[in-house]
PDB file of C-alpha atoms in Angstrom:
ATOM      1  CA  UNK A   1      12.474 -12.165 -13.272  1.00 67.00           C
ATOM      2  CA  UNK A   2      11.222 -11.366  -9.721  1.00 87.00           C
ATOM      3  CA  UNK A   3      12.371 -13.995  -7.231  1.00 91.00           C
ATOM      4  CA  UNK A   4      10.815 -15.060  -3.558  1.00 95.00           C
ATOM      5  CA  UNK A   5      13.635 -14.499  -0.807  1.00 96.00           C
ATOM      6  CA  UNK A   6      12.085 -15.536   2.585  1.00 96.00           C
ATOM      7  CA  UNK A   7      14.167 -14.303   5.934  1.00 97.00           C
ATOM      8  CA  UNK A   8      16.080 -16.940   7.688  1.00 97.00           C
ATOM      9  CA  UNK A   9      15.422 -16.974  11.789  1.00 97.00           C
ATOM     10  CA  UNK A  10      18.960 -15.506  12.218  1.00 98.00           C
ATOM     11  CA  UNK A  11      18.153 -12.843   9.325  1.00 98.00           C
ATOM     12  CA  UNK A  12      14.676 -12.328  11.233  1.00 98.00           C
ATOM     13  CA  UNK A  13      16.601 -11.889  14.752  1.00 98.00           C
ATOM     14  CA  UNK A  14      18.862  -9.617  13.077  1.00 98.00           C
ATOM     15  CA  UNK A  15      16.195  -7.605  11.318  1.00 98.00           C
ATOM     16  CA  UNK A  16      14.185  -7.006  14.907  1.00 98.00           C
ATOM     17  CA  UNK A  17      17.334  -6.108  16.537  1.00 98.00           C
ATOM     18  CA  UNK A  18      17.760  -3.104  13.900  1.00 98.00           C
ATOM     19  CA  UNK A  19      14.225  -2.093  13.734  1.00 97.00           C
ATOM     20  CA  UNK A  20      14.027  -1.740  17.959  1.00 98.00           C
ATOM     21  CA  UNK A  21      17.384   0.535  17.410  1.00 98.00           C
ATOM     22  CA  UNK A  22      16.273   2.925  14.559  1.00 97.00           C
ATOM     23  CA  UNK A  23      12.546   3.008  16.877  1.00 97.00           C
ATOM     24  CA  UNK A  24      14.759   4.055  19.765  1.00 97.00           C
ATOM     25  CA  UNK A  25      16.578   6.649  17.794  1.00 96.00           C
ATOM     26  CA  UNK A  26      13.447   8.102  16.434  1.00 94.00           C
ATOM     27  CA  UNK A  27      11.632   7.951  19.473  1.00 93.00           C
ATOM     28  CA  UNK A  28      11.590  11.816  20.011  1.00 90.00           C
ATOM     29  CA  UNK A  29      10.899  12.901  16.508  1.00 91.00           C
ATOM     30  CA  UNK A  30       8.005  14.582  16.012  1.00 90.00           C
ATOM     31  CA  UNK A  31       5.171  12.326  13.291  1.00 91.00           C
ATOM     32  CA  UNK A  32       4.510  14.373  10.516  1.00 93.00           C
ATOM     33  CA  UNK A  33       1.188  14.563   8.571  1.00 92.00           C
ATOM     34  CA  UNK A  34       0.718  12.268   5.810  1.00 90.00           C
ATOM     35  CA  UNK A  35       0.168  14.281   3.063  1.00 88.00           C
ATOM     36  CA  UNK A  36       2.432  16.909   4.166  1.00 90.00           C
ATOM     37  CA  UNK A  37       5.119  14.211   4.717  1.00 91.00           C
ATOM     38  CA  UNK A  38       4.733  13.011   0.685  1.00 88.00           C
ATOM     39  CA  UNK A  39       4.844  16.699  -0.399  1.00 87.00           C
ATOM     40  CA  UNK A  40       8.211  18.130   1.598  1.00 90.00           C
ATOM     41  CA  UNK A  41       9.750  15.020   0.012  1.00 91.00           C
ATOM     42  CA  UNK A  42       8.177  15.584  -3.496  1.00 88.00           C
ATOM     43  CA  UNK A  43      11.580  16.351  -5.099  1.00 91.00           C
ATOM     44  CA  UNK A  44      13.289  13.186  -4.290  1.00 93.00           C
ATOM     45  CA  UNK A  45      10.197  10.595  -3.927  1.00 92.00           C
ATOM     46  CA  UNK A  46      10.490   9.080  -7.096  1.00 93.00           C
ATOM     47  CA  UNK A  47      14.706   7.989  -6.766  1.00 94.00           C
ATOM     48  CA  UNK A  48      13.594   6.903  -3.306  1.00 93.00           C
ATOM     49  CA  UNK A  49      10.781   4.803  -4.370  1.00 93.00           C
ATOM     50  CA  UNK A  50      12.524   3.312  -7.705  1.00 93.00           C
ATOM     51  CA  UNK A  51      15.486   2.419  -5.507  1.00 93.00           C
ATOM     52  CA  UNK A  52      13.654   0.587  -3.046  1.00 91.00           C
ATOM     53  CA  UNK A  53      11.543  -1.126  -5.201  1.00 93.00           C
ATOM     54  CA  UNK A  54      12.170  -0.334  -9.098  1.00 94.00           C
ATOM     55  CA  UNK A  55      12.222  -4.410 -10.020  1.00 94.00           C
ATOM     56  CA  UNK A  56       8.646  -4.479  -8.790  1.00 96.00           C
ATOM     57  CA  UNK A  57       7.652  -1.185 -10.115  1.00 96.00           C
ATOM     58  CA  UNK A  58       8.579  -2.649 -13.208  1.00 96.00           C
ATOM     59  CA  UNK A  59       6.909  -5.719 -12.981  1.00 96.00           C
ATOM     60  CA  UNK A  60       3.745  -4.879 -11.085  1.00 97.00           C
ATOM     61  CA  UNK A  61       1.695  -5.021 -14.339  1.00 98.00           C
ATOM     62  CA  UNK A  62       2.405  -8.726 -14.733  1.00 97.00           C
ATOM     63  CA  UNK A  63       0.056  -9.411 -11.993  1.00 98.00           C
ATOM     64  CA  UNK A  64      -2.824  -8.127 -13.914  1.00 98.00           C
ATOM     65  CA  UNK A  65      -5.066 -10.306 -15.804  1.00 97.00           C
ATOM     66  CA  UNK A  66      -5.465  -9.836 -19.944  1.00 96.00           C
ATOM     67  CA  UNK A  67      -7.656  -7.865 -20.937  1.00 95.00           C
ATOM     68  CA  UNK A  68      -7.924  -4.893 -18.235  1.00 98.00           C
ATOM     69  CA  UNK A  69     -10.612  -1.689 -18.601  1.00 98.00           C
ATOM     70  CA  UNK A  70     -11.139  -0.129 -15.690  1.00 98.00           C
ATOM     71  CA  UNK A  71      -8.703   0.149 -12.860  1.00 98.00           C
ATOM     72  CA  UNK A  72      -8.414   1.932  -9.605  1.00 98.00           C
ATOM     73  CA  UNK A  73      -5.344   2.906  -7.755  1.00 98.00           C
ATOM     74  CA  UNK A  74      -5.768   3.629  -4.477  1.00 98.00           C
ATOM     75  CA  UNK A  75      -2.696   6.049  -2.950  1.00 96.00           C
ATOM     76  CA  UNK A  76      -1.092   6.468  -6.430  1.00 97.00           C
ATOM     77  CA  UNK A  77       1.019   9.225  -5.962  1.00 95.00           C
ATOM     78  CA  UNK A  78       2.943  10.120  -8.723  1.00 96.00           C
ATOM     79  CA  UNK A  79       2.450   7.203 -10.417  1.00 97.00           C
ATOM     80  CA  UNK A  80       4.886   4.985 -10.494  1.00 97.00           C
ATOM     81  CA  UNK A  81       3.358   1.594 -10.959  1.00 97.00           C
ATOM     82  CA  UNK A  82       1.145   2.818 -13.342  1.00 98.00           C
ATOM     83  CA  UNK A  83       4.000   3.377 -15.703  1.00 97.00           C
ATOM     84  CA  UNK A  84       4.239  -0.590 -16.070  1.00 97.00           C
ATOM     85  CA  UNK A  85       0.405  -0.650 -16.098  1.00 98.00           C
ATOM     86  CA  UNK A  86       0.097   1.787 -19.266  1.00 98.00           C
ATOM     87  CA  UNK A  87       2.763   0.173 -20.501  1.00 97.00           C
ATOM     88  CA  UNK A  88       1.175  -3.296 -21.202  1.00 98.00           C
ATOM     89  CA  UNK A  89      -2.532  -1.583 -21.207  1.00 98.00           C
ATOM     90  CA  UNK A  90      -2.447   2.078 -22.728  1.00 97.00           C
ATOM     91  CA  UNK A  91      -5.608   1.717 -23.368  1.00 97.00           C
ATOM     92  CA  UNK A  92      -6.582   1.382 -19.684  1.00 98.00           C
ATOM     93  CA  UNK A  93      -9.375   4.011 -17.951  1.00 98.00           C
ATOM     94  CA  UNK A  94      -7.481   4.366 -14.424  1.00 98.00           C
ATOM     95  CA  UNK A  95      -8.424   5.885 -11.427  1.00 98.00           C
ATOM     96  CA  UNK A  96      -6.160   7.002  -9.001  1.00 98.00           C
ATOM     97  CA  UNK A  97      -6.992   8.156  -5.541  1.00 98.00           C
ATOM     98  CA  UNK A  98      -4.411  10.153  -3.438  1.00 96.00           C
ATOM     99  CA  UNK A  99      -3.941  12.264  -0.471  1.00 92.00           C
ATOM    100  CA  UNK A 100      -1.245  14.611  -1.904  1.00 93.00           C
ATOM    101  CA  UNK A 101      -2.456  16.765  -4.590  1.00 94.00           C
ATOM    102  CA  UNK A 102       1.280  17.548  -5.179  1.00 93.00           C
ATOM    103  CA  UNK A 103       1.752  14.273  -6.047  1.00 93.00           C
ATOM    104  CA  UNK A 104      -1.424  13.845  -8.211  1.00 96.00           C
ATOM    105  CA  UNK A 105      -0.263  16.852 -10.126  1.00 96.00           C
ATOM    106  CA  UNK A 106       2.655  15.254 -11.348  1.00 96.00           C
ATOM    107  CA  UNK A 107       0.698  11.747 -11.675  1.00 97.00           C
ATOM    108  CA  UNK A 108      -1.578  14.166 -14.453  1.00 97.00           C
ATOM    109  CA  UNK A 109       1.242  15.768 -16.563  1.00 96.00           C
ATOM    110  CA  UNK A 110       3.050  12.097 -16.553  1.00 96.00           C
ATOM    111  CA  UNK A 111      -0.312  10.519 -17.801  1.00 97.00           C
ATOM    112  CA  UNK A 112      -2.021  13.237 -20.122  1.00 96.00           C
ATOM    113  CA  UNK A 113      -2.069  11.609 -23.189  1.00 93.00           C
ATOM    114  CA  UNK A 114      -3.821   8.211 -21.370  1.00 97.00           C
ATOM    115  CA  UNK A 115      -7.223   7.827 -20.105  1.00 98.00           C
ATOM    116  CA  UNK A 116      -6.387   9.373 -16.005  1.00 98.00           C
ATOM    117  CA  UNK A 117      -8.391  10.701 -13.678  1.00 98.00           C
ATOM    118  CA  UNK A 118      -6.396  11.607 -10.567  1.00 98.00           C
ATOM    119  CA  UNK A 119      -8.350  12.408  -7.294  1.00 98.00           C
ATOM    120  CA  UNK A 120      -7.347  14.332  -4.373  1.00 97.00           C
ATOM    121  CA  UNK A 121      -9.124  12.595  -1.235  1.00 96.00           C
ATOM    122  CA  UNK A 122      -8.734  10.273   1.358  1.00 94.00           C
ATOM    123  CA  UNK A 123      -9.287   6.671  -0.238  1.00 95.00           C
ATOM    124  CA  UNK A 124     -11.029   5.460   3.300  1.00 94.00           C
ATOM    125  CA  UNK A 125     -13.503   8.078   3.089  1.00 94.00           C
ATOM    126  CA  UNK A 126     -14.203   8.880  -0.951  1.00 96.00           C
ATOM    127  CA  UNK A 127     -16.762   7.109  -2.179  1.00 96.00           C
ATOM    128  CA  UNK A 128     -16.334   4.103  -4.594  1.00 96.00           C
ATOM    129  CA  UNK A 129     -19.191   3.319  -7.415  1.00 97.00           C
ATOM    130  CA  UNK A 130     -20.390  -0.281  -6.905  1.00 97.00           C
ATOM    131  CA  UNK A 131     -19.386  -2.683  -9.587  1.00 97.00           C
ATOM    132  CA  UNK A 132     -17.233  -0.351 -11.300  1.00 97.00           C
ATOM    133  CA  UNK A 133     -13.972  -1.990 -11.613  1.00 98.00           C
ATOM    134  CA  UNK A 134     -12.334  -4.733 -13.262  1.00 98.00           C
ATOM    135  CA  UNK A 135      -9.310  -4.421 -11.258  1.00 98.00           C
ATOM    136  CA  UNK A 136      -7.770  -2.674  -8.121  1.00 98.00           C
ATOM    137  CA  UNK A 137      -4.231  -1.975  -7.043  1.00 98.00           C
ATOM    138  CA  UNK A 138      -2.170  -0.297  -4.217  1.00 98.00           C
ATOM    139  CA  UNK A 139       1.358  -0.175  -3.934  1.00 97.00           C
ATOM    140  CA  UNK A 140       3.582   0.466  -0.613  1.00 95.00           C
ATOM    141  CA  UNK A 141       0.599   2.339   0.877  1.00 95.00           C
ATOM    142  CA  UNK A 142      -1.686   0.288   3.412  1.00 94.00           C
ATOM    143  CA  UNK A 143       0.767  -0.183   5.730  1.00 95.00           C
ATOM    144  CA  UNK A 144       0.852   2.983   6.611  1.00 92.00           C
ATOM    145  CA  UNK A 145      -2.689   3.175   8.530  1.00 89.00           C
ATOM    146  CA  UNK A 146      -3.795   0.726  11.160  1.00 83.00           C
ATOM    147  CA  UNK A 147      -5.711  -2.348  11.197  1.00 85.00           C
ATOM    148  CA  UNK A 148      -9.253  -1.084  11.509  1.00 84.00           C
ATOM    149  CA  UNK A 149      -8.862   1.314   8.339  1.00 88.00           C
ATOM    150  CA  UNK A 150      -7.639  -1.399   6.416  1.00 91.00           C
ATOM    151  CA  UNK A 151     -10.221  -3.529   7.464  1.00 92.00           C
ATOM    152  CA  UNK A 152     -12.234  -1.042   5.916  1.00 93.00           C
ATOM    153  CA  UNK A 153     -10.635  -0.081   2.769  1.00 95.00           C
ATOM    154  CA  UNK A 154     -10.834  -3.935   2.304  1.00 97.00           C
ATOM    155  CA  UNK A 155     -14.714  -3.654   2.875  1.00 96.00           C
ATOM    156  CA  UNK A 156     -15.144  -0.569  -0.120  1.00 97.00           C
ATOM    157  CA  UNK A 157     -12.332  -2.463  -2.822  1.00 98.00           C
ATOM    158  CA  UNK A 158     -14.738  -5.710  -2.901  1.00 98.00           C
ATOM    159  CA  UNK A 159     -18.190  -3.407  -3.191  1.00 97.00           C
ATOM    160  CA  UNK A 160     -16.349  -1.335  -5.761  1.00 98.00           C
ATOM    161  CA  UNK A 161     -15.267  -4.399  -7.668  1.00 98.00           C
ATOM    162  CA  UNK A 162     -17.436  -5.982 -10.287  1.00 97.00           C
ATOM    163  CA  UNK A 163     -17.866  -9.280  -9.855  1.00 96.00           C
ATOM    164  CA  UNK A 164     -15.029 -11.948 -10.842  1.00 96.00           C
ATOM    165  CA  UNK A 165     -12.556  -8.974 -10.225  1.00 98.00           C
ATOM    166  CA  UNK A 166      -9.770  -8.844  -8.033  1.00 98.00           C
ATOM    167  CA  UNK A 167      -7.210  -6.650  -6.091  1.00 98.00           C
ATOM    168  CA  UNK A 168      -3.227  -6.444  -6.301  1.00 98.00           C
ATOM    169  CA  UNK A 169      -1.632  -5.327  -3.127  1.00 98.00           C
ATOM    170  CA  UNK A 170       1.928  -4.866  -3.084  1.00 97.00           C
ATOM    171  CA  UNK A 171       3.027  -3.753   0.877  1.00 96.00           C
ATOM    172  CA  UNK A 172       5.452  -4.050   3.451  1.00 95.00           C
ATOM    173  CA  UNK A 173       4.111  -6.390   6.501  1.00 97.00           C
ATOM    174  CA  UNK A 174       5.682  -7.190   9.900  1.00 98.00           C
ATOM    175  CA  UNK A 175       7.930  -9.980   9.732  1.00 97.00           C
ATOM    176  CA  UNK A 176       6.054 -11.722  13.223  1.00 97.00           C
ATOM    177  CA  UNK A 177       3.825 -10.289  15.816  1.00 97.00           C
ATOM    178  CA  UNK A 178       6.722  -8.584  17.351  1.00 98.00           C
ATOM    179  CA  UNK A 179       7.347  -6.443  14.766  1.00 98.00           C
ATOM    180  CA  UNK A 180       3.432  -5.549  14.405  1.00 97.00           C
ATOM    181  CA  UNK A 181       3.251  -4.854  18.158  1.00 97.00           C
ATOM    182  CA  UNK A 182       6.218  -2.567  18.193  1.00 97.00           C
ATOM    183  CA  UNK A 183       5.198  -0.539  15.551  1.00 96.00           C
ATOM    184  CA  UNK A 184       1.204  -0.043  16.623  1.00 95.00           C
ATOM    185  CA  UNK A 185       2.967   0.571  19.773  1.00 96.00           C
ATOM    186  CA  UNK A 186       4.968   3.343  18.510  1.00 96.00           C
ATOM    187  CA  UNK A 187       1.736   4.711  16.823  1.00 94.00           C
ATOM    188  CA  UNK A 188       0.205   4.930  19.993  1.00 94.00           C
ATOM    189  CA  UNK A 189       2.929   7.121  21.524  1.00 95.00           C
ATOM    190  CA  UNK A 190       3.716   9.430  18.883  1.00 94.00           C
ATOM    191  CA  UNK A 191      -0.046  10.208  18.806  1.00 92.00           C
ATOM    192  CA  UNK A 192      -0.456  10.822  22.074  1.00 93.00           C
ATOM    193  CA  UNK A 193       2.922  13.199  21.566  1.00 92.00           C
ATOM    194  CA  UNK A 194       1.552  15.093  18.494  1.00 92.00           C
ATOM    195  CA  UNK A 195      -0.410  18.343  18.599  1.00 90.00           C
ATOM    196  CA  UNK A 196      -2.140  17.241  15.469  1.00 91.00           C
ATOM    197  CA  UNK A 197      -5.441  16.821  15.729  1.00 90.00           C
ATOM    198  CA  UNK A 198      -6.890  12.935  16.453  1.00 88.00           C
ATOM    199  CA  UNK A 199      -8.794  12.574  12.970  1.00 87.00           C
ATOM    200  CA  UNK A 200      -5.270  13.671  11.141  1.00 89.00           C
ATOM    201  CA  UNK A 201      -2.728  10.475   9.435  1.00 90.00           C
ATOM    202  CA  UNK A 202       0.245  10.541  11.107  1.00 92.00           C
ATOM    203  CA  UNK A 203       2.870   8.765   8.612  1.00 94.00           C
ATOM    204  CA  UNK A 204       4.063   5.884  10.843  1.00 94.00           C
ATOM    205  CA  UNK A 205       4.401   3.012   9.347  1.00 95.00           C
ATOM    206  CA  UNK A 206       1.926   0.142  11.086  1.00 95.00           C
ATOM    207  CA  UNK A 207       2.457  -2.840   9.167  1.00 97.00           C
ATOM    208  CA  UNK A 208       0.330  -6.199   9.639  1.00 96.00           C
ATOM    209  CA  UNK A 209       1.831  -9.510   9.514  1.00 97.00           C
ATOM    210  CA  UNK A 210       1.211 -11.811   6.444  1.00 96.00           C
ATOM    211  CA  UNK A 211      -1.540 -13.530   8.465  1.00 96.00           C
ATOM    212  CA  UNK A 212      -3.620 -10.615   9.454  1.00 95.00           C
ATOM    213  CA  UNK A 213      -3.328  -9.020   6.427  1.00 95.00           C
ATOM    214  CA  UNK A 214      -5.335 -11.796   4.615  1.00 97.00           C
ATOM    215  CA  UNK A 215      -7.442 -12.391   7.635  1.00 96.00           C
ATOM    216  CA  UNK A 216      -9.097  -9.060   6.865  1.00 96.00           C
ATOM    217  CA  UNK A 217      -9.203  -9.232   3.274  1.00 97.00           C
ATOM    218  CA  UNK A 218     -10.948 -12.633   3.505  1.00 97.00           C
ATOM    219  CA  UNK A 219     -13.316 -11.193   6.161  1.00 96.00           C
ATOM    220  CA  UNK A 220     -14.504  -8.233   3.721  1.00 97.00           C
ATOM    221  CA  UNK A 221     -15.389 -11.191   1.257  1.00 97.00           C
ATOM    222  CA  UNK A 222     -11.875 -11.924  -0.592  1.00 98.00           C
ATOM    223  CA  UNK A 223     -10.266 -15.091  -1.442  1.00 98.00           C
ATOM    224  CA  UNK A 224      -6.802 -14.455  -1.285  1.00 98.00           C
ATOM    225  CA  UNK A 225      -3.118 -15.675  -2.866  1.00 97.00           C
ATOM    226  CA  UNK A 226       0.239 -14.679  -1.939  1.00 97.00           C
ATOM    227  CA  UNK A 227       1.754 -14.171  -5.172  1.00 97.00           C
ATOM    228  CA  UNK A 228       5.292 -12.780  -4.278  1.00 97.00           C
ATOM    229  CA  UNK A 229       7.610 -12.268  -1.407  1.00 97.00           C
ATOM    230  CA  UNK A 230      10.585 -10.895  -0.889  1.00 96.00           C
ATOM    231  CA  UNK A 231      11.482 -10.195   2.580  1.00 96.00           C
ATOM    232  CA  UNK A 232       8.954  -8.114   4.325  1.00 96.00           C
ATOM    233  CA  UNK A 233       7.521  -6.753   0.884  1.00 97.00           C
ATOM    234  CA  UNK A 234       4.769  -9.095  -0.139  1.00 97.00           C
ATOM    235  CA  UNK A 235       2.306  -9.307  -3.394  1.00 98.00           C
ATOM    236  CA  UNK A 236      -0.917 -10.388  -2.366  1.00 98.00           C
ATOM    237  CA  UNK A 237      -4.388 -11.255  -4.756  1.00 98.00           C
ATOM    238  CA  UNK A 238      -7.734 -11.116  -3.570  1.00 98.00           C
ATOM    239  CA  UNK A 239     -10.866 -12.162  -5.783  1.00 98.00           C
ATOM    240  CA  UNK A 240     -14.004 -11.460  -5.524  1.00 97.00           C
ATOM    241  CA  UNK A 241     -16.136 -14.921  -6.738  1.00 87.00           C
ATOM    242  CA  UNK A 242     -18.470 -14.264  -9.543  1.00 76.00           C
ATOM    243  CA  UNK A 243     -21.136 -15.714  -7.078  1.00 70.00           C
ATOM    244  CA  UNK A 244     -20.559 -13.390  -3.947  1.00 59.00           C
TER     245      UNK A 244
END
């Protein structure tokens, strides 16, 4: 049973206190691509993962109304939610959408006896069929890009949605603005300190507080819930009305 655990003011003090220190420590270390960041740590990703967040792994499915088709998984990776997903639907037509194709590979030898279609490209760019799915999910991957891509990743997941259909996002978000600020801040510098080129992800994590987060999904059309919380790892739903 997953239970809520909201920060206390003194646990909040505490947490910005750490998170300014290990920002400070890390302050010279060179951002690494996105995808190439995934792949180097291909070997280990999955203990990582599980032992951040195997209760919700587990219980991610839960979230999903009876009854699911079609689903789409935007950054998948190896597929660890959808383990829970094909689980309670192994009947389920799922498409995932990933950067890695590392990742994906493993994603396609875990799934090949269910109905998977893994696809190597950049969810803000690929384009979604209108209409197409019943549901959509992301897990511990949004926070990773900045608020005007996830203002529009927001924008294709409600055209790509049929209508009554909804989105599960499970994701990290800043605990106030502080925590936002200092992070986009420390975007800003590592790009300007990285010899990658401009249009390249950097993996720095830019989480959104609770508030902007469902400011933007309700701006591309959403009504929103916040199902779950448990520190800075929150479970949001966002529905798209039969009559938008």
């Amino acid at each position: 049973m997953l239970e809520n655990k909201i920060r206390t003011p003194e646990e909040v003090e505490a947490y910005l206190r750490e998170l300014k220190e290990w920002i400070a420590g890390e302050e010279e270390t060179e951002a690494e691509e996105m995808s190439a960041f995934f792949t180097k740590r291909l070997a280990r990703y999955e203990d990582v993962h599980l032992g951040n967040w195997g209760e919700l792994y587990a219980h991610i499915a839960d979230f999903l109304d009876g009854g699911l088709e079609k689903l789409l998984d935007i950054g998948c990776g190896t597929g660890l939610e959808l383990e829970a997903v094909y689980r309670r639907f192994p009947e389920a037509a799922v498409t995932g959408i990933d950067l890695s194709g590392d990742m994906l590979a493993k994603a396609r030898e875990k799934f090949a006896g269910r109905d998977f279609r893994g696809i190597e490209a950049d969810y803000f760019v690929h384009p979604f069929p209108a209409g197409a799915f019943d549901a959509a999910l992301s897990f511990e991957t949004l926070h990773h890009f900045p608020f005007e891509k996830k203002g529009t990743i927001y924008e294709k997941l409600f055209q790509t949605l049929k209508n009554g259909g909804y989105y599960i996002e499970c994701d990290y978000v800043a605990c106030c603005q502080e925590e936002e600020d200092l992070c986009r801040e420390r975007l800003v510098r590592a790009r300007k300190r990285s010899a990658l080129p401009e249009d390249v992800f950097l993996h720095i994590d830019t989480p959104l507080t609770m508030e902007h987060q469902v400011e933007l999904m309700e701006r591309a059309g959403f009504r929103v819930r916040v199902l779950y919380q448990n520190c800075g790892t929150v479970v949001f739903r966002a529905e798209k009305r039969r009559d938008a």
